[in-house]
Coordinates of C-alpha atoms in Angstrom, one line a residue:
Chain A
M1 CA 25.6 41.1 19.5
A2 CA 22.5 40.6 17.4
A3 CA 20.3 42.0 20.2
S4 CA 22.2 45.3 20.2
L5 CA 22.2 45.6 16.4
T6 CA 18.5 44.9 16.2
G7 CA 17.7 48.3 17.5
L8 CA 19.7 49.9 14.8
L9 CA 18.5 47.9 11.9
K10 CA 15.5 48.9 9.8
P11 CA 13.4 46.4 7.9
W12 CA 15.3 46.5 4.6
T13 CA 14.7 44.3 1.6
P14 CA 17.7 43.4 -0.5
R15 CA 17.7 44.0 -4.2
V16 CA 17.7 40.3 -4.9
L17 CA 15.0 38.8 -2.6
L18 CA 16.2 35.8 -0.7
V19 CA 13.3 33.4 0.1
R20 CA 13.7 30.4 2.3
W21 CA 17.5 31.0 2.8
S22 CA 19.0 30.2 6.1
R23 CA 20.8 33.6 6.5
Y24 CA 18.4 36.3 7.6
N25 CA 18.6 39.8 8.9
P26 CA 18.4 39.5 12.7
Y27 CA 15.4 41.7 12.5
Y28 CA 13.3 38.8 11.2
L29 CA 11.5 36.7 13.8
E30 CA 11.3 32.9 14.1
P31 CA 8.0 31.2 12.8
E32 CA 5.8 29.4 15.4
P33 CA 4.6 26.1 13.9
R34 CA 2.8 24.7 17.0
K35 CA -1.0 24.8 16.9
E36 CA -1.5 25.1 20.7
V37 CA 0.0 28.5 20.8
Y38 CA -2.6 30.0 18.5
H39 CA -5.5 28.3 20.3
I40 CA -5.0 30.2 23.6
P41 CA -7.8 32.7 24.0
E42 CA -7.1 36.4 24.4
T43 CA -7.9 36.5 28.1
E44 CA -5.4 33.7 29.1
L45 CA -2.3 35.3 27.6
T46 CA 0.5 36.3 30.0
P47 CA 1.9 39.9 29.5
E48 CA 5.0 38.4 27.8
Q49 CA 2.9 36.5 25.3
K50 CA 0.8 39.6 24.6
E51 CA 4.0 41.6 24.0
E52 CA 5.3 38.9 21.7
R53 CA 2.1 38.9 19.7
E54 CA 2.2 42.6 19.2
L55 CA 5.8 42.4 18.1
K56 CA 4.9 39.7 15.6
S57 CA 2.3 42.0 14.0
V58 CA 4.9 44.6 13.1
R59 CA 8.1 42.6 12.4
P60 CA 8.7 40.3 9.4
I61 CA 9.0 36.6 10.0
K62 CA 11.4 34.1 8.5
A63 CA 10.0 31.6 6.0
A64 CA 9.5 28.2 7.6
T65 CA 11.7 25.4 6.3
N66 CA 10.2 22.3 4.6
S67 CA 10.9 20.0 7.6
V68 CA 8.9 22.1 10.0
T69 CA 5.3 20.8 10.6
S70 CA 2.4 21.5 12.8
S71 CA 1.5 17.9 12.5
V72 CA 1.0 15.8 15.7
F73 CA 3.2 13.1 14.2
N74 CA 6.2 15.3 13.9
D75 CA 9.3 13.8 15.6
P76 CA 12.5 16.0 15.8
V77 CA 14.8 13.0 16.4
L78 CA 13.4 11.1 13.4
S79 CA 13.7 14.3 11.3
K80 CA 17.4 14.5 12.3
F81 CA 17.9 10.8 11.3
V82 CA 16.2 11.4 8.0
N83 CA 18.5 14.4 7.3
M84 CA 21.6 12.3 8.2
M85 CA 20.4 9.5 5.8
M86 CA 19.8 12.0 3.0
K87 CA 22.2 12.0 0.0
D88 CA 22.4 14.9 -2.4
G89 CA 19.5 16.7 -0.8
D90 CA 17.0 14.0 -1.9
K91 CA 14.8 14.0 1.2
I92 CA 11.9 12.2 -0.5
I93 CA 14.0 9.1 -0.9
A94 CA 15.4 9.3 2.6
K95 CA 12.0 9.8 4.2
G96 CA 10.6 7.0 2.0
I97 CA 13.3 4.6 3.3
I98 CA 12.5 5.6 7.0
T99 CA 8.7 5.1 6.5
Q100 CA 9.3 1.7 4.9
T101 CA 11.6 0.8 7.8
L102 CA 9.0 1.8 10.4
E103 CA 6.3 -0.2 8.5
N104 CA 8.6 -3.2 8.2
M105 CA 9.4 -3.1 12.0
K106 CA 5.8 -2.7 12.9
R107 CA 4.8 -5.6 10.6
K108 CA 7.3 -8.0 12.1
Q109 CA 6.3 -7.0 15.7
V110 CA 2.6 -7.1 15.0
E111 CA 2.9 -10.6 13.4
K112 CA 4.8 -11.8 16.4
Y113 CA 2.2 -10.2 18.6
H114 CA -0.7 -12.0 16.9
K115 CA 1.0 -15.3 16.9
A116 CA 2.3 -15.1 20.5
P117 CA 0.5 -16.9 23.4
E118 CA -1.6 -14.7 25.8
G119 CA 1.1 -14.4 28.4
K120 CA 3.8 -13.1 26.0
K121 CA 1.5 -10.6 24.2
A122 CA 2.1 -7.7 26.6
E123 CA 5.9 -8.1 26.3
T124 CA 6.1 -7.6 22.5
E125 CA 6.7 -3.9 21.7
C126 CA 4.8 -3.0 18.6
N127 CA 5.3 0.8 18.4
P128 CA 8.0 1.4 15.8
Y129 CA 8.7 4.9 17.2
A130 CA 9.3 3.5 20.7
I131 CA 11.6 0.8 19.2
F132 CA 13.5 3.4 17.2
H133 CA 14.0 5.7 20.3
Q134 CA 15.0 2.8 22.6
A135 CA 17.4 1.4 20.0
L136 CA 19.1 4.7 19.5
E137 CA 19.4 5.0 23.3
N138 CA 21.0 1.6 23.4
C139 CA 23.5 2.7 20.8
K140 CA 24.6 6.0 22.4
P141 CA 28.1 5.8 23.9
V142 CA 28.5 7.2 27.4
I143 CA 32.1 8.2 27.0
G144 CA 34.2 9.1 23.9
L145 CA 37.8 9.3 22.9
A146 CA 39.8 12.3 21.7
S147 CA 43.2 12.4 20.1
I148 CA 45.4 14.7 22.3
Q149 CA 49.0 15.5 21.6
K150 CA 51.5 15.3 24.5
G151 CA 55.3 15.3 24.1
G152 CA 55.3 14.6 20.4
K153 CA 52.9 11.6 20.6
F154 CA 49.2 11.4 20.2
Y155 CA 47.2 9.6 22.9
Q156 CA 43.6 8.4 22.8
V157 CA 42.1 10.2 25.8
P158 CA 38.7 9.4 27.3
I159 CA 36.5 12.5 27.4
P160 CA 32.8 13.2 28.3
L161 CA 30.4 13.7 25.4
T162 CA 27.6 16.2 25.0
D163 CA 24.1 14.8 24.4
D164 CA 24.1 16.1 20.8
R165 CA 27.4 14.4 20.1
R166 CA 26.2 11.1 21.6
R167 CA 23.0 11.2 19.5
F168 CA 25.0 12.1 16.4
L169 CA 27.4 9.2 17.0
A170 CA 24.6 6.7 17.5
M171 CA 22.8 7.7 14.3
K172 CA 26.1 7.8 12.3
W173 CA 27.1 4.3 13.4
M174 CA 23.7 3.0 12.6
I175 CA 23.7 4.5 9.1
T176 CA 27.2 3.4 8.2
E177 CA 26.7 -0.1 9.5
C178 CA 23.6 -0.5 7.4
R179 CA 25.3 1.0 4.3
D180 CA 28.5 -1.1 4.5
N181 CA 27.7 -4.4 6.0
K182 CA 24.8 -5.5 3.9
H183 CA 24.3 -8.0 1.1
R184 CA 24.2 -6.4 -2.4
R185 CA 20.6 -7.5 -2.9
T186 CA 19.2 -6.5 0.6
L187 CA 17.3 -3.2 0.5
M188 CA 18.3 -0.4 2.9
Y189 CA 15.0 -0.5 4.8
E190 CA 15.2 -4.2 5.4
K191 CA 18.7 -4.0 6.8
L192 CA 17.8 -0.9 8.9
S193 CA 14.8 -2.6 10.4
Q194 CA 16.9 -5.7 11.3
E195 CA 19.6 -3.5 12.9
L196 CA 17.1 -1.4 14.9
L197 CA 15.3 -4.5 16.2
A198 CA 18.6 -6.0 17.2
A199 CA 19.7 -2.7 18.9
F200 CA 16.4 -2.7 20.7
S201 CA 17.3 -6.0 22.3
K202 CA 20.9 -4.9 22.8
E203 CA 22.4 -7.2 20.2
G204 CA 23.8 -6.4 16.8
N205 CA 26.9 -4.7 15.4
V206 CA 26.1 -1.1 16.4
V207 CA 25.8 -2.0 20.1
K208 CA 29.0 -4.1 19.7
R209 CA 30.8 -1.0 18.4
K210 CA 29.6 1.1 21.3
H211 CA 30.9 -1.6 23.7
E212 CA 34.3 -1.6 22.0
L213 CA 34.5 2.2 22.3
H214 CA 33.7 1.8 26.0
K215 CA 36.4 -0.9 26.4
M216 CA 39.0 1.3 24.7
A217 CA 38.1 4.2 27.0
E218 CA 38.4 2.0 30.0
S219 CA 41.8 0.6 28.9
N220 CA 43.1 4.2 28.3
R221 CA 42.0 5.4 31.8
A222 CA 45.5 6.2 32.7
Y223 CA 45.6 9.1 30.2
A224 CA 42.5 10.7 31.5
H225 CA 44.5 13.5 33.2
Y226 CA 45.8 14.7 29.8
R227 CA 42.4 16.3 29.4
W228 CA 42.5 19.9 30.4
W229 CA 38.9 20.9 30.1
Chain B
S1 CA 4.5 20.5 4.5
F2 CA 6.8 17.7 3.7
E3 CA 4.6 14.8 5.0
N4 CA 1.7 16.1 2.9
R5 CA 3.9 16.3 -0.2
L6 CA 4.9 12.7 0.3
A7 CA 1.4 11.4 0.7
F8 CA 0.3 13.4 -2.4
R9 CA 3.2 12.2 -4.5
W10 CA 1.7 8.7 -4.8
F11 CA -1.9 9.7 -5.5
W12 CA -3.5 12.6 -7.3
L13 CA -6.7 13.3 -5.5
P14 CA -9.5 14.8 -7.6
E15 CA -12.8 15.8 -6.0
P16 CA -14.5 12.8 -4.5
V17 CA -16.8 10.8 -6.8
R18 CA -20.4 11.3 -6.0
P19 CA -22.1 7.9 -6.2
L20 CA -24.7 7.7 -8.9
H21 CA -27.0 5.6 -6.7
G22 CA -28.1 7.9 -3.9
S23 CA -26.9 6.9 -0.5
G24 CA -30.1 8.5 0.9
C25 CA -31.9 5.1 1.2
G26 CA -28.7 3.7 2.7
Q27 CA -28.8 6.3 5.4
Q28 CA -32.4 5.4 6.4
Q29 CA -31.6 1.7 6.3
E30 CA -28.7 2.5 8.6
A31 CA -31.0 4.2 11.1
V32 CA -33.3 1.3 11.2
G33 CA -30.4 -1.2 11.1
M34 CA -28.9 0.3 14.2
E35 CA -31.8 -0.8 16.3
M36 CA -32.2 -4.1 14.6
R37 CA -28.6 -5.2 14.6
P38 CA -28.0 -7.7 17.4
E39 CA -25.3 -6.9 20.0
T40 CA -22.0 -7.9 18.3
F41 CA -18.9 -7.7 20.3
S42 CA -17.6 -4.8 18.2
I43 CA -19.2 -2.2 16.1
F44 CA -16.9 -2.6 13.1
R45 CA -17.1 -6.4 12.7
T46 CA -20.0 -8.6 11.7
Q47 CA -20.4 -12.3 12.4
E48 CA -22.1 -12.7 9.0
N49 CA -19.3 -14.3 7.0
D50 CA -21.5 -15.5 4.1
P51 CA -21.7 -12.9 1.3
D52 CA -25.1 -14.2 0.4
C53 CA -26.7 -13.1 3.7
Q54 CA -25.0 -9.7 3.9
S55 CA -27.3 -6.7 3.4
E56 CA -27.2 -3.0 3.8
Q57 CA -27.3 -3.1 7.5
H58 CA -23.8 -4.7 7.4
Q59 CA -22.5 -1.8 5.4
G60 CA -19.2 -0.5 6.7
Q61 CA -18.5 -3.6 8.8
Y62 CA -15.7 -6.1 8.3
Y63 CA -16.5 -9.8 7.7
T64 CA -13.8 -12.5 7.9
V65 CA -13.1 -14.7 5.0
P66 CA -12.8 -18.2 6.5
P67 CA -9.1 -19.4 6.3
S68 CA -10.1 -22.6 4.5
H69 CA -11.6 -20.6 1.6
F70 CA -8.7 -18.2 1.4
H71 CA -6.2 -20.2 -0.6
T72 CA -8.7 -21.8 -2.9
V73 CA -10.7 -18.7 -3.7
F74 CA -7.9 -16.2 -3.9
P75 CA -4.7 -17.8 -5.1
H76 CA -4.0 -14.7 -7.3
G77 CA -6.7 -12.1 -7.1
L78 CA -5.8 -9.9 -4.1
P79 CA -3.9 -6.6 -4.2
P80 CA -0.3 -7.2 -2.9
R81 CA -0.5 -4.8 0.0
Y82 CA -3.7 -6.5 1.2
Q83 CA -2.0 -9.9 1.0
Q84 CA 0.8 -8.5 3.3
Q85 CA -1.9 -7.2 5.6
V86 CA -3.6 -10.6 5.8
K87 CA -0.2 -12.2 6.7
T88 CA 0.4 -9.6 9.4
F89 CA -3.0 -9.6 11.0
N90 CA -3.3 -13.4 10.7
E91 CA -6.8 -13.0 9.3
G92 CA -8.5 -11.8 6.1
C93 CA -11.1 -9.2 6.8
V94 CA -13.0 -7.5 4.0
M95 CA -15.2 -4.4 4.4
V96 CA -18.8 -4.8 3.2
R97 CA -19.3 -1.8 1.0
Q98 CA -22.1 -0.4 -1.2
P99 CA -20.6 -1.2 -4.7
A100 CA -20.1 -4.9 -3.8
L101 CA -23.6 -5.2 -2.2
E102 CA -25.1 -3.6 -5.4
L103 CA -23.3 -6.1 -7.6
I104 CA -24.3 -9.0 -5.5
S105 CA -27.9 -8.0 -5.5
H106 CA -27.8 -7.6 -9.4
L107 CA -26.2 -11.1 -9.6
K108 CA -29.0 -12.5 -7.4
R109 CA -31.8 -11.1 -9.5
A110 CA -30.4 -11.5 -13.0
D111 CA -32.0 -13.8 -15.6
Y112 CA -29.4 -16.3 -16.7
S113 CA -31.2 -17.5 -19.8
K114 CA -30.6 -14.2 -21.4
P115 CA -27.2 -13.0 -22.8
T116 CA -24.6 -12.1 -20.2
L117 CA -24.7 -8.8 -18.4
R118 CA -21.4 -6.9 -18.1
Y119 CA -20.7 -5.0 -14.9
L120 CA -17.9 -2.4 -14.8
L121 CA -16.5 -1.1 -11.5
Y122 CA -14.9 2.3 -11.9
G123 CA -13.6 5.0 -9.5
V124 CA -10.6 7.1 -8.6
K125 CA -7.2 5.4 -7.8
G126 CA -7.3 3.6 -4.6
S127 CA -11.0 3.7 -4.0
G128 CA -11.5 -0.1 -3.5
K129 CA -12.4 -1.4 -7.0
T130 CA -10.2 -4.6 -6.8
M131 CA -11.4 -5.3 -3.2
S132 CA -15.1 -5.0 -4.3
L133 CA -14.3 -7.4 -7.2
C134 CA -12.8 -9.9 -4.8
H135 CA -15.8 -9.6 -2.5
T136 CA -18.0 -10.4 -5.5
V137 CA -15.8 -13.3 -6.5
H138 CA -16.0 -14.7 -2.9
Y139 CA -19.8 -14.5 -3.2
C140 CA -19.8 -16.3 -6.6
S141 CA -17.5 -19.0 -5.1
T142 CA -19.7 -19.6 -2.1
Q143 CA -22.7 -19.9 -4.4
G144 CA -21.0 -22.7 -6.4
W145 CA -20.3 -20.7 -9.6
L146 CA -17.3 -21.4 -11.7
V147 CA -15.0 -18.4 -11.3
L148 CA -12.6 -17.3 -14.1
H149 CA -10.5 -14.6 -12.3
I150 CA -7.9 -12.8 -14.3
P151 CA -5.9 -10.9 -11.6
D152 CA -4.6 -8.1 -13.9
A153 CA -5.1 -8.0 -17.7
H154 CA -2.2 -5.5 -17.9
L155 CA 0.2 -8.2 -16.9
W156 CA -0.5 -9.9 -20.2
V157 CA 0.3 -6.8 -22.3
K158 CA 3.6 -5.8 -20.8
N159 CA 6.9 -7.2 -19.5
C160 CA 6.7 -10.4 -21.3
K161 CA 10.2 -12.0 -21.8
E162 CA 9.1 -14.8 -24.0
L163 CA 6.8 -14.2 -27.0
L164 CA 6.4 -17.3 -29.1
P165 CA 4.7 -17.1 -32.5
S166 CA 1.5 -19.1 -32.2
S167 CA 1.3 -22.5 -33.8
Y168 CA -2.5 -22.2 -34.3
H169 CA -2.6 -18.9 -36.1
A170 CA 0.2 -17.5 -38.1
S171 CA 0.1 -13.8 -37.1
R172 CA -0.6 -14.3 -33.4
F173 CA 1.8 -14.5 -30.4
D174 CA 1.8 -16.8 -27.5
Q175 CA 2.8 -16.1 -23.9
P176 CA 3.6 -19.4 -22.4
I177 CA 4.7 -18.3 -18.9
Q178 CA 1.7 -16.1 -18.2
A179 CA -0.7 -18.7 -19.6
S180 CA 0.7 -21.6 -17.6
N181 CA 0.7 -19.5 -14.3
W182 CA -2.9 -18.6 -14.9
L183 CA -3.9 -22.2 -15.6
R184 CA -2.3 -23.3 -12.4
N185 CA -4.2 -20.8 -10.4
F186 CA -7.4 -21.7 -12.3
R187 CA -6.9 -25.3 -11.3
T188 CA -6.6 -24.3 -7.6
T189 CA -9.8 -22.3 -7.7
N190 CA -12.1 -24.7 -9.5
E191 CA -11.0 -28.2 -8.4
N192 CA -14.5 -29.6 -8.2
F193 CA -15.5 -28.5 -11.6
L194 CA -12.6 -30.0 -13.4
S195 CA -13.8 -33.6 -13.3
K196 CA -17.5 -32.7 -13.9
I197 CA -17.2 -30.7 -17.2
K198 CA -16.6 -32.9 -20.3
L199 CA -15.1 -31.5 -23.5
R200 CA -17.4 -31.3 -26.5
Q201 CA -14.7 -31.2 -29.2
R202 CA -11.5 -32.9 -30.1
Y203 CA -8.4 -30.7 -29.8
V204 CA -5.2 -31.6 -31.6
W205 CA -2.0 -30.1 -30.2
T206 CA 0.8 -31.8 -32.2
K207 CA 1.1 -34.7 -34.5
R208 CA 1.1 -37.1 -31.6
E209 CA -0.9 -35.3 -28.9
S210 CA -4.6 -34.7 -28.9
T211 CA -7.4 -34.4 -26.3
E212 CA -10.4 -36.4 -27.2
E213 CA -14.1 -35.5 -26.9
G214 CA -15.7 -36.5 -23.6
Q215 CA -12.5 -36.2 -21.6
P216 CA -12.8 -34.1 -18.3
L217 CA -11.6 -30.5 -18.3
G218 CA -9.0 -31.4 -15.7
E219 CA -7.0 -33.3 -18.2
L220 CA -6.9 -30.3 -20.6
V221 CA -5.8 -28.0 -17.8
D222 CA -3.1 -30.4 -16.6
M223 CA -1.8 -30.7 -20.2
G224 CA -1.6 -26.9 -20.4
V225 CA 0.3 -26.7 -17.2
S226 CA 2.8 -29.4 -18.1
R227 CA 3.2 -28.5 -21.8
V228 CA 4.1 -24.9 -21.5
K229 CA 4.5 -24.3 -25.2
S230 CA 0.9 -24.8 -26.0
S231 CA -0.5 -23.4 -22.8
S232 CA -1.9 -20.2 -24.5
D233 CA -3.9 -22.4 -26.9
V234 CA -5.1 -24.5 -24.0
V235 CA -6.4 -21.3 -22.3
G236 CA -8.3 -20.5 -25.5
A237 CA -9.8 -24.0 -25.6
V238 CA -10.8 -23.8 -21.9
L239 CA -12.5 -20.5 -22.4
K240 CA -14.3 -21.7 -25.5
E241 CA -15.6 -24.9 -23.7
L242 CA -16.8 -23.0 -20.7
R243 CA -18.6 -20.5 -22.9
L244 CA -20.4 -23.2 -24.7
Q245 CA -21.4 -25.2 -21.6
A246 CA -22.2 -22.4 -19.2
G247 CA -25.9 -21.9 -19.9
G248 CA -26.6 -25.6 -20.4
T249 CA -29.7 -27.1 -18.8
E250 CA -28.2 -30.5 -18.1
G251 CA -25.7 -30.1 -15.3
G252 CA -25.4 -26.4 -16.1
F253 CA -23.2 -24.2 -13.9
R254 CA -23.0 -20.5 -13.8
L255 CA -19.8 -18.8 -15.0
A256 CA -18.4 -15.7 -13.5
V257 CA -15.7 -13.9 -15.5
A258 CA -13.9 -11.5 -13.2
V259 CA -11.3 -9.3 -15.0
D260 CA -9.2 -6.7 -13.2
G261 CA -7.8 -3.9 -15.3
V262 CA -10.0 -4.7 -18.3
N263 CA -8.8 -1.5 -20.0
G264 CA -5.5 -3.3 -20.8
L265 CA -7.2 -5.4 -23.4
W266 CA -7.8 -2.5 -25.7
G267 CA -5.1 0.1 -26.2
R268 CA -1.4 -0.4 -26.7
T269 CA 1.1 -2.9 -25.5
T270 CA 4.8 -2.4 -24.6
L271 CA 5.8 -5.6 -26.3
K272 CA 7.8 -5.6 -29.5
K273 CA 8.3 -8.1 -32.3
E274 CA 11.7 -9.1 -33.4
D275 CA 11.8 -6.4 -36.0
K276 CA 11.1 -3.8 -33.2
S277 CA 7.6 -3.1 -34.5
P278 CA 4.9 -2.8 -31.7
V279 CA 2.6 -5.7 -31.0
A280 CA -1.1 -4.8 -31.0
P281 CA -3.2 -6.4 -28.3
E282 CA -5.3 -8.4 -30.7
E283 CA -2.1 -10.1 -32.0
L284 CA -1.8 -11.9 -28.6
T285 CA -3.7 -15.2 -28.2
L286 CA -4.6 -14.7 -24.6
V287 CA -6.0 -11.2 -25.2
H288 CA -7.9 -12.4 -28.3
N289 CA -9.6 -15.2 -26.5
L290 CA -10.4 -13.1 -23.5
R291 CA -12.1 -10.5 -25.7
K292 CA -14.3 -13.2 -27.1
M293 CA -15.2 -14.1 -23.5
I294 CA -16.2 -10.6 -22.6
N295 CA -18.6 -10.4 -25.6
N296 CA -22.2 -10.9 -24.6
D297 CA -23.0 -13.6 -27.1
W298 CA -23.2 -16.4 -24.5
C299 CA -25.5 -16.9 -21.6
G300 CA -25.5 -18.5 -18.2
G301 CA -23.2 -16.2 -16.3
A302 CA -21.9 -12.7 -15.7
V303 CA -18.8 -10.6 -16.6
I304 CA -17.6 -8.4 -13.8
A305 CA -14.8 -6.1 -14.8
T306 CA -12.7 -3.4 -13.1
L307 CA -10.9 -0.4 -14.7
S308 CA -7.5 0.3 -13.4
Q309 CA -5.2 3.2 -14.1
T310 CA -2.4 1.9 -11.9
G311 CA -1.0 -0.8 -14.3
S312 CA -2.2 0.8 -17.5
L313 CA 0.0 1.8 -20.4
Y314 CA 0.0 5.2 -22.0
A315 CA -2.9 6.5 -19.9
P316 CA -2.7 9.8 -17.9
S317 CA -2.7 9.3 -14.1
S318 CA -5.8 11.5 -13.7
A319 CA -8.0 9.3 -15.9
Y320 CA -10.5 7.2 -14.1
L321 CA -13.8 7.3 -16.1
P322 CA -14.7 4.4 -18.4
Q323 CA -14.6 6.6 -21.6
E324 CA -11.1 7.8 -20.8
L325 CA -9.5 4.5 -19.8
L326 CA -11.2 2.1 -22.2
G327 CA -10.8 4.2 -25.3
E328 CA -13.2 4.2 -28.3
E329 CA -12.6 0.6 -29.2
G330 CA -12.9 -0.7 -25.7
F331 CA -16.0 1.3 -24.9
D332 CA -17.7 0.0 -28.1
S333 CA -16.9 -3.6 -27.2
M334 CA -18.0 -3.2 -23.6
D335 CA -21.2 -1.3 -24.5
P336 CA -23.8 -2.0 -23.2
F337 CA -22.6 -2.5 -19.6
I338 CA -23.8 -1.7 -16.1
P339 CA -21.5 0.9 -14.5
V340 CA -20.9 0.6 -10.8
P341 CA -19.1 3.6 -9.3
V342 CA -16.8 2.9 -6.3
S343 CA -16.5 6.0 -4.1
L344 CA -14.1 6.9 -1.3
Y345 CA -14.9 5.9 2.3
S346 CA -17.9 7.5 3.8
E347 CA -17.7 8.8 7.4
K348 CA -19.1 5.6 8.8
E349 CA -16.7 3.4 6.7
F350 CA -13.7 5.5 7.7
E351 CA -14.7 5.1 11.4
S352 CA -15.0 1.4 10.9
C353 CA -11.6 1.2 9.2
Y354 CA -10.0 3.3 11.9
L355 CA -11.5 1.1 14.7
Y356 CA -10.4 -2.0 12.8
Y357 CA -6.8 -0.8 12.7
L358 CA -6.9 0.1 16.4
D359 CA -8.3 -3.3 17.2
R360 CA -5.5 -5.1 15.3
H361 CA -2.9 -3.0 17.0
W362 CA -1.9 -1.4 13.7
L363 CA -2.1 2.2 14.7
Q364 CA 0.8 2.4 17.2
H365 CA 1.8 6.1 17.3
P366 CA 0.4 7.5 20.6
H367 CA -1.0 10.6 18.8
S368 CA -2.8 8.6 16.1
Q369 CA -5.1 7.2 18.8
T370 CA -6.3 10.7 19.8
E371 CA -9.0 12.9 18.2
E372 CA -6.4 15.3 16.8
G373 CA -4.5 12.5 15.1
K374 CA -7.8 11.1 13.6
K375 CA -8.6 14.5 12.2
E376 CA -5.2 14.7 10.7
L377 CA -5.6 11.3 9.1
I378 CA -8.9 12.3 7.5
F379 CA -7.2 15.5 6.2
L380 CA -4.1 13.7 4.8
S381 CA -5.9 10.8 3.2
N382 CA -9.2 12.5 2.1
R383 CA -10.8 9.2 3.1
N384 CA -9.1 7.4 0.2
P385 CA -8.8 3.8 1.3
S386 CA -5.4 3.0 -0.1
V387 CA -3.8 6.4 1.0
L388 CA -5.2 5.8 4.5
E389 CA -3.7 2.3 4.5
R390 CA -0.3 3.6 3.4
L391 CA -0.4 6.4 6.1
C392 CA -1.4 4.0 8.9
A393 CA 1.3 1.6 7.8
F394 CA 4.1 3.8 9.3
L395 CA 2.1 5.5 12.1

C-alpha cells in the first residue's frame, strides 16, 4: 500500500517538525549505516545501486536512531538484549550492565585460561560474545505451548515457534531469572555472568526451564491436532 | 553514536597534553635503539626487570615486576583496575614510559646532602600518573630506599566514620582506622628498616605507656597498629623520626615520600564536626603531619607527588594543571617543585599496549584483532590509557 501511495505523496514538512520519531511519511528513505557500501568505487556499482544512489540524492532520509552504529563492534542480538534489559528508557544503565557482564565473563575465563595446564588451554572459550551467543542458543526452546480453547476447556497445545519468538523467550527467561532469583546483595552483572556461563555449559536454571517446557510439550502430544495452522 | 557517548561519559577528553620535554631526542634514540636492541621474543616486552637498568631504548615496552616483590612493594599503591588486571593475567607488567624514566634519572643524579627536591606528576585524567608513581616506587624499593607510600591523600579527607578529638593537641582530630591501616601497610613495605632505625626521643602515649629512646622503629609501628586510638599520633611520630634520620651519615638511608592525590591536602574536606561545622584539612593530625613531611626543610630523600582529579573534592572535572588542582595555598607550599607532565600514549606505546593485550588473550572480539578495529579503538580512546583499558575490557 505504501508503494502505491509513494507516487502520490510529495515531500511535505509538517508544521511541527518531528525529528527522530519512529513514524515517518513513507516518502522518506531508510539510512544506510554500513561503511562498506560507501567505499565501493563508482565503476563497480551495479545498475540497481546506481539507481538507488540517484534516488537518495533527491529523497529525504529518516534520522538514524541512537542504537544504529557503523562500528565494527556492533552486534544486533546484543542490542536487542540491551533493549530488553532496559527499564524506563535508561539505556546507559542497561548497556553498562551488559559491558560489565561481558568483562566479568572474560575475566573469569581468561583467569582460568592462564592457570590451566597446556592441554586444557585450547578448550577454554575466552570470547564473551561467543559465550553469550552460545548460551542464548542453548536456552532457546525448540517447541512452545499455546492455550487453545476446545469444547469449553483450555488445552496446552504444542506449537512450532518462529526464530524471533524463540530468541525473545530465551532472552526473557534469562533476564527474569537474573532479576528474581538472586541474593539482595549480588549485583546484576555478577548474576548474569554466572547464568550465562552456566547456560554455555548447558547447566543452570534457564536451561532447566527450557527442558521443562519441552517435557510439557512432549506430555501434551496428544493435543497436537487441536492446532489448525 | 551510543557507544561513543558511553565512552565519553566517564572521561572528558581535552586536547592531548604536549610534553614539555621534547620527544625529539627520544625518537632519535629509538632509531638507534632499534638496531642495538637484542632479539627479544616479543617487541612489546623487555627482559630488563630492574628499573635501575631501564633506559630510553626500553620506552614503550612492558617489564614484569617479580612476583616476590609484588606484595611487599605494593600492598596498597596500585589503582584498583590494575590490581584486577594483575589477578586476571597472573603477572604484573608495567609499561616503561618517558615520565617515569625522567623521574628515575633525576633521582639518580640528585645531590642528597641538599634539601629535598619535590617532583610533581600532572596530566589529564587517565594518562598514567599513578602507574608512573608506582614504577618510581619500585625503583626506590630495589635501590634499598625507605618508601613512604600514601596511596591516596583524598581517602584521609573524606568518608571518615570515626573522627576522634586528638589527645595531643586540643583542636585537632584523629582518624584511627585510616592511620592503623596505613601503618600496617607501611610495616609490610619496610620490614628490614624497622629493626635498624632507632628512636631518638621518648614518646609518652598515656600515663602508663611510653616508648623509650633507642628502641627500634618496629616497636613503635606495632604499638600504633595494636593501639588504634593513638595510631594517628604514632604516624606523626614515625614521620618525624624518619625526617630527622634520613640524611644521617651514620647508617643513613634515603627516604622516598610518594603521595598520590597530593591536592587533597590543601582544599576542603567533606568531614564535619559534631556541631555540623566543616573540618579544615589542617585540623586533621594525619594531614598536618604529612604537610610537614612535604616541606623541603629536611635532606636525604625525595618527595614524589601526583595530582589527581578523580578523588578530589570540589574540583571541576576538567581541571588537571597544578595551579588549578592545588589551589593557592597548595601551590605556595609545593613551590618550588619539578613538574613532570604525563601525556597520553604515543603511537609506539599504543602499539605496545595493543600487542600486550593480544598476547594476554584480552582482546577477544574477532573484529578487534583487525586493522579496522584497531583504528576504531584509537578513535574511541584518543590513546588515553585508562579509556583504552576500559574499552578493551568488554571487547
